[in-house]
Amino acid sequence: MSYLFPTYNRLDIELVAGKGAKVKDSTGRSYLDFIAGIAVCNLGHSPVPVKKAVEEQLNKVWHVSNLFQISQQEQAAKLLALASGLDAVFFCNSGAEANEAAIKLAKKHTGKTKILSFKQSFHGRTFATMSATGQEKIHSGFGPLLPAFEYLPYNDEDTLAKVDGEDIAAIMVEVIQGEGGVNPGKETFLKEVEKKCEELGALLIIDEVQTGIGRTGAPFAYQHHGLNPDIITAAKGLGSGFPVGAMIGRKELVSTFSPGTHGSTFGGNPLAMAAVKATLETIFDDDFLNGVKSKSDTFIRSLKEKLEPSPSVKEVKGKGFMIGIELETEAKESIELLRNSGLLTLPAGPNVIRLLPPLTVTEAELEEALGILIETLQAHETEAVR
Ligand SMILES: *Cc1c(COP(=O)(O)O)cnc(C)c1O
């Protein structure tokens, strides 16, 4: 019997060790990890520079309150500001909290009440971010939700063009919907979101919790489309597994969050900041990101070439190392077969196999994963035909 709330469908596997893209379970079996803690372990498991930085900080001081100067926080904030072109950072402990900060900031800054988000989006599990999430299955049993949110169809610029109203504080959007099925936003749609924000005097909030920190081959995914967000949020990959989130905003917003308006006991503590700093110094490097781009482009091309002709595969989609293989049928069974063959992947929506390998994955490991995917999806197909 378990003493835990059963909030997760847990596999009967315990991962007890990890190095790079490889993990080992308690029976000694090893796997190629294309889940990476759900886009968290972007530098793979136990990355040396992050381990060193956290160890060094462990020997100094673990936690001090935000009532004191924390120079590591200033340094980590500077890295995020320089990489995003934005100006100020608020640190918290998760993606949902980063989005909470964004929602509060947008409402207080504009004095308006409503926030638009999109169907199939995912923004978190707290009350406000669950309300921001455009998925009924996540709302079920928790109503009434916060009235601030309205959901528009994603990738539909016509519906968006018709939106009007003086009470809209912000539009909140993912550049590629992650949990919703690895749905890349079309550039024309994303530009329309930006244009609509300008027209309405609303803030553009881009949720980069999954797409950010190098995942798509750029520091942040909006940079592929030349967008100019007012606020972005980051978390998952930000601390290489150390729980941390960040809300990053434009300078015009800075004075809206004066002392006493928002805060977090743990947010930005020295241990977390040591992890963030070492993570970002490694990832926000042109050579590193160019490597991610070229490895992932080749991998996506091979996946398309080898898998798309198969009748069970609808489409290979995504960018960088955020990849979805959309099947004609449910993905659950294929994910299990892949796991039995030593490759860990996860679903996104009912029909999509999601691949989120560490950004440090090697070409040999990508080759190995490709082989398992081809073999497994084809074997599964033969099975289904019989
Ligand atoms: C995972 C995720 C969140 C929530 O992050 P938590 O750290 O689980 O609170 C929010 N937005 C997006 C896009 C995500 O993928």
PDB file of C-alpha atoms in Angstrom, residues 75-303:
ATOM      1  CA  GLN A  75      23.904  36.628 -12.146  1.00  0.00           C
ATOM      2  CA  ALA A  76      21.311  34.058 -13.196  1.00  0.00           C
ATOM      3  CA  ALA A  77      18.831  36.858 -14.008  1.00  0.00           C
ATOM      4  CA  LYS A  78      21.395  38.588 -16.181  1.00  0.00           C
ATOM      5  CA  LEU A  79      21.905  35.406 -18.226  1.00  0.00           C
ATOM      6  CA  LEU A  80      18.145  35.104 -18.807  1.00  0.00           C
ATOM      7  CA  ALA A  81      17.765  38.796 -19.646  1.00  0.00           C
ATOM      8  CA  LEU A  82      20.645  38.802 -22.129  1.00  0.00           C
ATOM      9  CA  ALA A  83      19.452  35.630 -23.856  1.00  0.00           C
ATOM     10  CA  SER A  84      15.838  36.813 -24.152  1.00  0.00           C
ATOM     11  CA  GLY A  85      16.304  40.523 -24.781  1.00  0.00           C
ATOM     12  CA  LEU A  86      13.955  41.187 -21.869  1.00  0.00           C
ATOM     13  CA  ASP A  87      14.878  43.109 -18.763  1.00  0.00           C
ATOM     14  CA  ALA A  88      13.890  41.685 -15.387  1.00  0.00           C
ATOM     15  CA  VAL A  89      13.384  38.279 -13.786  1.00  0.00           C
ATOM     16  CA  PHE A  90      11.287  36.947 -10.919  1.00  0.00           C
ATOM     17  CA  PHE A  91      12.406  33.530  -9.668  1.00  0.00           C
ATOM     18  CA  CYS A  92      10.023  30.903  -8.300  1.00  0.00           C
ATOM     19  CA  ASN A  93       9.984  27.112  -8.075  1.00  0.00           C
ATOM     20  CA  SER A  94       7.972  25.692 -10.975  1.00  0.00           C
ATOM     21  CA  GLY A  95       6.332  26.376 -14.322  1.00  0.00           C
ATOM     22  CA  ALA A  96       2.912  26.918 -12.821  1.00  0.00           C
ATOM     23  CA  GLU A  97       4.310  29.487 -10.400  1.00  0.00           C
ATOM     24  CA  ALA A  98       6.084  31.299 -13.228  1.00  0.00           C
ATOM     25  CA  ASN A  99       2.753  31.519 -15.064  1.00  0.00           C
ATOM     26  CA  GLU A 100       1.011  32.661 -11.856  1.00  0.00           C
ATOM     27  CA  ALA A 101       3.516  35.516 -11.650  1.00  0.00           C
ATOM     28  CA  ALA A 102       2.880  36.385 -15.310  1.00  0.00           C
ATOM     29  CA  ILE A 103      -0.896  36.404 -14.803  1.00  0.00           C
ATOM     30  CA  LYS A 104      -0.661  38.631 -11.721  1.00  0.00           C
ATOM     31  CA  LEU A 105       1.775  41.002 -13.416  1.00  0.00           C
ATOM     32  CA  ALA A 106      -0.369  41.332 -16.552  1.00  0.00           C
ATOM     33  CA  LYS A 107      -3.518  42.062 -14.565  1.00  0.00           C
ATOM     34  CA  LYS A 108      -1.878  44.574 -12.255  1.00  0.00           C
ATOM     35  CA  HIS A 109       0.026  46.340 -15.029  1.00  0.00           C
ATOM     36  CA  THR A 110      -2.911  46.755 -17.416  1.00  0.00           C
ATOM     37  CA  GLY A 111      -5.678  47.096 -14.819  1.00  0.00           C
ATOM     38  CA  LYS A 112      -7.732  44.803 -17.081  1.00  0.00           C
ATOM     39  CA  THR A 113      -9.412  41.549 -16.103  1.00  0.00           C
ATOM     40  CA  LYS A 114      -9.484  39.047 -18.950  1.00  0.00           C
ATOM     41  CA  ILE A 115      -6.781  36.749 -20.323  1.00  0.00           C
ATOM     42  CA  LEU A 116      -7.079  34.805 -23.553  1.00  0.00           C
ATOM     43  CA  SER A 117      -5.433  31.415 -23.952  1.00  0.00           C
ATOM     44  CA  PHE A 118      -5.884  28.522 -26.364  1.00  0.00           C
ATOM     45  CA  LYS A 119      -7.595  25.162 -26.606  1.00  0.00           C
ATOM     46  CA  GLN A 120      -5.285  22.164 -25.987  1.00  0.00           C
ATOM     47  CA  SER A 121      -2.894  24.486 -24.142  1.00  0.00           C
ATOM     48  CA  PHE A 122      -1.197  23.546 -20.891  1.00  0.00           C
ATOM     49  CA  HIS A 123      -0.107  26.142 -18.347  1.00  0.00           C
ATOM     50  CA  GLY A 124      -0.030  24.270 -15.021  1.00  0.00           C
ATOM     51  CA  ARG A 125      -2.063  22.778 -12.178  1.00  0.00           C
ATOM     52  CA  THR A 126      -2.534  25.620  -9.688  1.00  0.00           C
ATOM     53  CA  PHE A 127      -5.963  27.216  -9.673  1.00  0.00           C
ATOM     54  CA  ALA A 128      -5.127  30.124 -11.969  1.00  0.00           C
ATOM     55  CA  THR A 129      -2.905  28.157 -14.356  1.00  0.00           C
ATOM     56  CA  MET A 130      -5.421  25.299 -14.504  1.00  0.00           C
ATOM     57  CA  SER A 131      -8.019  27.927 -15.390  1.00  0.00           C
ATOM     58  CA  ALA A 132      -5.642  29.222 -18.085  1.00  0.00           C
ATOM     59  CA  THR A 133      -5.272  25.695 -19.494  1.00  0.00           C
ATOM     60  CA  GLY A 134      -7.707  25.079 -22.356  1.00  0.00           C
ATOM     61  CA  GLN A 135      -8.454  21.402 -21.654  1.00  0.00           C
ATOM     62  CA  GLU A 136     -11.717  20.173 -20.156  1.00  0.00           C
ATOM     63  CA  LYS A 137     -10.185  17.006 -18.716  1.00  0.00           C
ATOM     64  CA  ILE A 138      -7.938  19.156 -16.523  1.00  0.00           C
ATOM     65  CA  HIS A 139     -10.849  21.326 -15.309  1.00  0.00           C
ATOM     66  CA  SER A 140     -13.146  18.429 -14.512  1.00  0.00           C
ATOM     67  CA  GLY A 141     -14.442  18.491 -10.925  1.00  0.00           C
ATOM     68  CA  PHE A 142     -12.860  21.823  -9.988  1.00  0.00           C
ATOM     69  CA  GLY A 143     -15.421  24.350 -11.212  1.00  0.00           C
ATOM     70  CA  PRO A 144     -16.290  27.127 -11.139  1.00  0.00           C
ATOM     71  CA  LEU A 145     -12.918  28.128 -12.579  1.00  0.00           C
ATOM     72  CA  LEU A 146     -11.488  31.626 -12.449  1.00  0.00           C
ATOM     73  CA  PRO A 147     -13.638  33.748 -14.750  1.00  0.00           C
ATOM     74  CA  ALA A 148     -10.611  35.605 -16.162  1.00  0.00           C
ATOM     75  CA  PHE A 149      -9.886  33.083 -18.921  1.00  0.00           C
ATOM     76  CA  GLU A 150     -11.326  32.447 -22.389  1.00  0.00           C
ATOM     77  CA  TYR A 151     -10.017  29.875 -24.846  1.00  0.00           C
ATOM     78  CA  LEU A 152      -9.591  30.367 -28.577  1.00  0.00           C
ATOM     79  CA  PRO A 153      -8.800  27.690 -31.158  1.00  0.00           C
ATOM     80  CA  TYR A 154      -5.016  27.322 -31.635  1.00  0.00           C
ATOM     81  CA  ASN A 155      -3.519  28.051 -35.062  1.00  0.00           C
ATOM     82  CA  ASP A 156      -6.734  29.757 -36.187  1.00  0.00           C
ATOM     83  CA  GLU A 157      -5.874  33.299 -37.194  1.00  0.00           C
ATOM     84  CA  ASP A 158      -9.374  34.053 -38.526  1.00  0.00           C
ATOM     85  CA  THR A 159     -11.055  33.555 -35.144  1.00  0.00           C
ATOM     86  CA  LEU A 160      -8.292  35.526 -33.493  1.00  0.00           C
ATOM     87  CA  ALA A 161      -8.642  38.410 -35.957  1.00  0.00           C
ATOM     88  CA  LYS A 162     -12.277  38.854 -34.884  1.00  0.00           C
ATOM     89  CA  VAL A 163     -11.453  39.169 -31.163  1.00  0.00           C
ATOM     90  CA  ASP A 164     -12.302  42.541 -29.714  1.00  0.00           C
ATOM     91  CA  GLY A 165     -12.687  44.061 -26.249  1.00  0.00           C
ATOM     92  CA  GLU A 166     -11.228  46.619 -23.893  1.00  0.00           C
ATOM     93  CA  ASP A 167     -10.945  44.303 -20.923  1.00  0.00           C
ATOM     94  CA  ILE A 168      -8.206  41.955 -22.229  1.00  0.00           C
ATOM     95  CA  ALA A 169      -5.052  42.125 -20.115  1.00  0.00           C
ATOM     96  CA  ALA A 170      -3.022  39.534 -21.999  1.00  0.00           C
ATOM     97  CA  ILE A 171      -2.896  36.691 -24.468  1.00  0.00           C
ATOM     98  CA  MET A 172      -1.022  33.630 -23.211  1.00  0.00           C
ATOM     99  CA  VAL A 173       0.398  31.194 -25.759  1.00  0.00           C
ATOM    100  CA  GLU A 174       2.832  28.327 -26.275  1.00  0.00           C
ATOM    101  CA  VAL A 175       4.969  28.495 -29.449  1.00  0.00           C
ATOM    102  CA  ILE A 176       4.680  24.696 -29.666  1.00  0.00           C
ATOM    103  CA  GLN A 177       1.906  23.157 -27.568  1.00  0.00           C
ATOM    104  CA  GLY A 178       3.649  20.460 -25.526  1.00  0.00           C
ATOM    105  CA  GLU A 179       1.178  18.488 -23.399  1.00  0.00           C
ATOM    106  CA  GLY A 180      -1.532  19.242 -25.983  1.00  0.00           C
ATOM    107  CA  GLY A 181       0.147  17.055 -28.630  1.00  0.00           C
ATOM    108  CA  VAL A 182       3.410  18.707 -29.807  1.00  0.00           C
ATOM    109  CA  ASN A 183       1.477  21.162 -32.019  1.00  0.00           C
ATOM    110  CA  PRO A 184       3.775  23.759 -33.587  1.00  0.00           C
ATOM    111  CA  GLY A 185       2.201  27.218 -33.884  1.00  0.00           C
ATOM    112  CA  LYS A 186       2.171  28.482 -37.472  1.00  0.00           C
ATOM    113  CA  GLU A 187       4.239  31.617 -37.946  1.00  0.00           C
ATOM    114  CA  THR A 188       1.269  33.502 -39.433  1.00  0.00           C
ATOM    115  CA  PHE A 189      -0.806  32.580 -36.364  1.00  0.00           C
ATOM    116  CA  LEU A 190       1.882  33.562 -33.860  1.00  0.00           C
ATOM    117  CA  LYS A 191       2.358  36.903 -35.656  1.00  0.00           C
ATOM    118  CA  GLU A 192      -1.399  37.451 -35.513  1.00  0.00           C
ATOM    119  CA  VAL A 193      -1.313  36.830 -31.735  1.00  0.00           C
ATOM    120  CA  GLU A 194       1.359  39.503 -31.420  1.00  0.00           C
ATOM    121  CA  LYS A 195      -0.553  41.928 -33.657  1.00  0.00           C
ATOM    122  CA  LYS A 196      -3.775  41.362 -31.715  1.00  0.00           C
ATOM    123  CA  CYS A 197      -1.975  42.162 -28.446  1.00  0.00           C
ATOM    124  CA  GLU A 198      -0.771  45.477 -29.880  1.00  0.00           C
ATOM    125  CA  GLU A 199      -4.214  46.296 -31.197  1.00  0.00           C
ATOM    126  CA  LEU A 200      -5.921  45.582 -27.859  1.00  0.00           C
ATOM    127  CA  GLY A 201      -3.237  47.069 -25.628  1.00  0.00           C
ATOM    128  CA  ALA A 202      -2.795  43.599 -24.125  1.00  0.00           C
ATOM    129  CA  LEU A 203       0.435  41.948 -23.050  1.00  0.00           C
ATOM    130  CA  LEU A 204       1.875  39.016 -24.969  1.00  0.00           C
ATOM    131  CA  ILE A 205       2.781  36.227 -22.530  1.00  0.00           C
ATOM    132  CA  ILE A 206       4.701  33.330 -24.058  1.00  0.00           C
ATOM    133  CA  ASP A 207       4.807  30.162 -21.972  1.00  0.00           C
ATOM    134  CA  GLU A 208       8.281  28.747 -22.668  1.00  0.00           C
ATOM    135  CA  VAL A 209       8.181  26.303 -19.760  1.00  0.00           C
ATOM    136  CA  GLN A 210       8.635  23.309 -22.080  1.00  0.00           C
ATOM    137  CA  THR A 211       9.996  24.950 -25.260  1.00  0.00           C
ATOM    138  CA  GLY A 212      12.592  27.150 -23.542  1.00  0.00           C
ATOM    139  CA  ILE A 213      16.183  26.656 -22.354  1.00  0.00           C
ATOM    140  CA  GLY A 214      17.528  25.396 -25.676  1.00  0.00           C
ATOM    141  CA  ARG A 215      14.906  22.687 -26.208  1.00  0.00           C
ATOM    142  CA  THR A 216      14.136  23.776 -29.793  1.00  0.00           C
ATOM    143  CA  GLY A 217      17.693  24.810 -30.724  1.00  0.00           C
ATOM    144  CA  ALA A 218      17.314  28.474 -29.673  1.00  0.00           C
ATOM    145  CA  PRO A 219      17.408  29.798 -26.097  1.00  0.00           C
ATOM    146  CA  PHE A 220      13.623  30.318 -26.420  1.00  0.00           C
ATOM    147  CA  ALA A 221      11.293  29.051 -29.153  1.00  0.00           C
ATOM    148  CA  TYR A 222       9.717  32.464 -29.894  1.00  0.00           C
ATOM    149  CA  GLN A 223      13.104  33.553 -31.224  1.00  0.00           C
ATOM    150  CA  HIS A 224      12.637  31.312 -34.301  1.00  0.00           C
ATOM    151  CA  HIS A 225       9.727  33.564 -35.313  1.00  0.00           C
ATOM    152  CA  GLY A 226      11.094  37.001 -34.398  1.00  0.00           C
ATOM    153  CA  LEU A 227       8.327  37.654 -31.863  1.00  0.00           C
ATOM    154  CA  ASN A 228       8.519  40.386 -29.221  1.00  0.00           C
ATOM    155  CA  PRO A 229       6.808  39.099 -26.078  1.00  0.00           C
ATOM    156  CA  ASP A 230       6.221  41.307 -23.042  1.00  0.00           C
ATOM    157  CA  ILE A 231       6.582  38.370 -20.664  1.00  0.00           C
ATOM    158  CA  ILE A 232       7.998  34.866 -21.006  1.00  0.00           C
ATOM    159  CA  THR A 233       7.987  32.052 -18.473  1.00  0.00           C
ATOM    160  CA  ALA A 234      10.527  29.256 -18.054  1.00  0.00           C
ATOM    161  CA  ALA A 235      10.996  26.316 -15.716  1.00  0.00           C
ATOM    162  CA  LYS A 236      11.476  22.651 -16.722  1.00  0.00           C
ATOM    163  CA  GLY A 237      15.029  22.733 -18.167  1.00  0.00           C
ATOM    164  CA  LEU A 238      16.098  25.797 -16.202  1.00  0.00           C
ATOM    165  CA  GLY A 239      17.864  24.042 -13.323  1.00  0.00           C
ATOM    166  CA  SER A 240      18.799  20.674 -14.898  1.00  0.00           C
ATOM    167  CA  GLY A 241      16.509  18.961 -12.373  1.00  0.00           C
ATOM    168  CA  PHE A 242      16.768  21.461  -9.547  1.00  0.00           C
ATOM    169  CA  PRO A 243      13.182  22.739  -9.051  1.00  0.00           C
ATOM    170  CA  VAL A 244      13.113  26.331 -10.267  1.00  0.00           C
ATOM    171  CA  GLY A 245      10.986  28.642 -12.416  1.00  0.00           C
ATOM    172  CA  ALA A 246      11.329  32.159 -13.795  1.00  0.00           C
ATOM    173  CA  MET A 247       9.097  34.919 -15.109  1.00  0.00           C
ATOM    174  CA  ILE A 248      10.951  37.339 -17.343  1.00  0.00           C
ATOM    175  CA  GLY A 249       9.494  40.683 -18.367  1.00  0.00           C
ATOM    176  CA  ARG A 250      10.020  43.894 -20.276  1.00  0.00           C
ATOM    177  CA  LYS A 251      11.349  46.978 -18.485  1.00  0.00           C
ATOM    178  CA  GLU A 252       8.035  48.863 -18.714  1.00  0.00           C
ATOM    179  CA  LEU A 253       6.605  46.234 -16.341  1.00  0.00           C
ATOM    180  CA  VAL A 254       9.332  46.386 -13.722  1.00  0.00           C
ATOM    181  CA  SER A 255       7.808  48.984 -11.394  1.00  0.00           C
ATOM    182  CA  THR A 256       4.443  47.155 -11.370  1.00  0.00           C
ATOM    183  CA  PHE A 257       5.969  44.460  -9.160  1.00  0.00           C
ATOM    184  CA  SER A 258       7.100  46.688  -6.308  1.00  0.00           C
ATOM    185  CA  PRO A 259       7.982  45.257  -2.850  1.00  0.00           C
ATOM    186  CA  GLY A 260       5.054  43.420  -1.291  1.00  0.00           C
ATOM    187  CA  THR A 261       3.183  42.702  -4.549  1.00  0.00           C
ATOM    188  CA  HIS A 262       4.564  39.225  -5.149  1.00  0.00           C
ATOM    189  CA  GLY A 263       7.057  36.833  -3.613  1.00  0.00           C
ATOM    190  CA  SER A 264       8.204  33.300  -2.811  1.00  0.00           C
ATOM    191  CA  THR A 265      10.059  31.942   0.214  1.00  0.00           C
ATOM    192  CA  PHE A 266      12.205  29.543  -1.775  1.00  0.00           C
ATOM    193  CA  GLY A 267      12.212  31.417  -5.089  1.00  0.00           C
ATOM    194  CA  GLY A 268      15.757  32.119  -6.276  1.00  0.00           C
ATOM    195  CA  ASN A 269      17.595  30.593  -3.341  1.00  0.00           C
ATOM    196  CA  PRO A 270      21.374  30.205  -3.678  1.00  0.00           C
ATOM    197  CA  LEU A 271      21.311  26.438  -4.358  1.00  0.00           C
ATOM    198  CA  ALA A 272      18.753  26.765  -7.145  1.00  0.00           C
ATOM    199  CA  MET A 273      20.619  29.741  -8.593  1.00  0.00           C
ATOM    200  CA  ALA A 274      23.885  27.802  -8.685  1.00  0.00           C
ATOM    201  CA  ALA A 275      22.098  25.137 -10.763  1.00  0.00           C
ATOM    202  CA  VAL A 276      20.516  27.731 -13.065  1.00  0.00           C
ATOM    203  CA  LYS A 277      23.723  29.629 -13.647  1.00  0.00           C
ATOM    204  CA  ALA A 278      25.739  26.525 -14.547  1.00  0.00           C
ATOM    205  CA  THR A 279      22.902  25.234 -16.761  1.00  0.00           C
ATOM    206  CA  LEU A 280      22.501  28.475 -18.693  1.00  0.00           C
ATOM    207  CA  GLU A 281      26.241  29.076 -19.103  1.00  0.00           C
ATOM    208  CA  THR A 282      26.393  25.699 -20.858  1.00  0.00           C
ATOM    209  CA  ILE A 283      23.206  25.901 -22.936  1.00  0.00           C
ATOM    210  CA  PHE A 284      23.171  29.583 -23.960  1.00  0.00           C
ATOM    211  CA  ASP A 285      26.341  29.129 -25.957  1.00  0.00           C
ATOM    212  CA  ASP A 286      26.270  29.458 -29.754  1.00  0.00           C
ATOM    213  CA  ASP A 287      28.337  26.330 -30.376  1.00  0.00           C
ATOM    214  CA  PHE A 288      26.164  24.271 -28.037  1.00  0.00           C
ATOM    215  CA  LEU A 289      22.927  25.516 -29.631  1.00  0.00           C
ATOM    216  CA  ASN A 290      24.256  25.046 -33.172  1.00  0.00           C
ATOM    217  CA  GLY A 291      25.054  21.456 -32.236  1.00  0.00           C
ATOM    218  CA  VAL A 292      21.485  20.973 -30.974  1.00  0.00           C
ATOM    219  CA  LYS A 293      20.139  22.433 -34.212  1.00  0.00           C
ATOM    220  CA  SER A 294      22.195  20.264 -36.552  1.00  0.00           C
ATOM    221  CA  LYS A 295      21.751  17.018 -34.564  1.00  0.00           C
ATOM    222  CA  SER A 296      18.005  17.535 -34.257  1.00  0.00           C
ATOM    223  CA  ASP A 297      17.486  18.602 -37.898  1.00  0.00           C
ATOM    224  CA  THR A 298      19.170  15.420 -39.090  1.00  0.00           C
ATOM    225  CA  PHE A 299      17.199  13.311 -36.617  1.00  0.00           C
ATOM    226  CA  ILE A 300      13.833  14.834 -37.607  1.00  0.00           C
ATOM    227  CA  ARG A 301      14.664  14.381 -41.301  1.00  0.00           C
ATOM    228  CA  SER A 302      15.474  10.697 -40.719  1.00  0.00           C
ATOM    229  CA  LEU A 303      12.309  10.193 -38.668  1.00  0.00           C
TER     230      LEU A 303
END
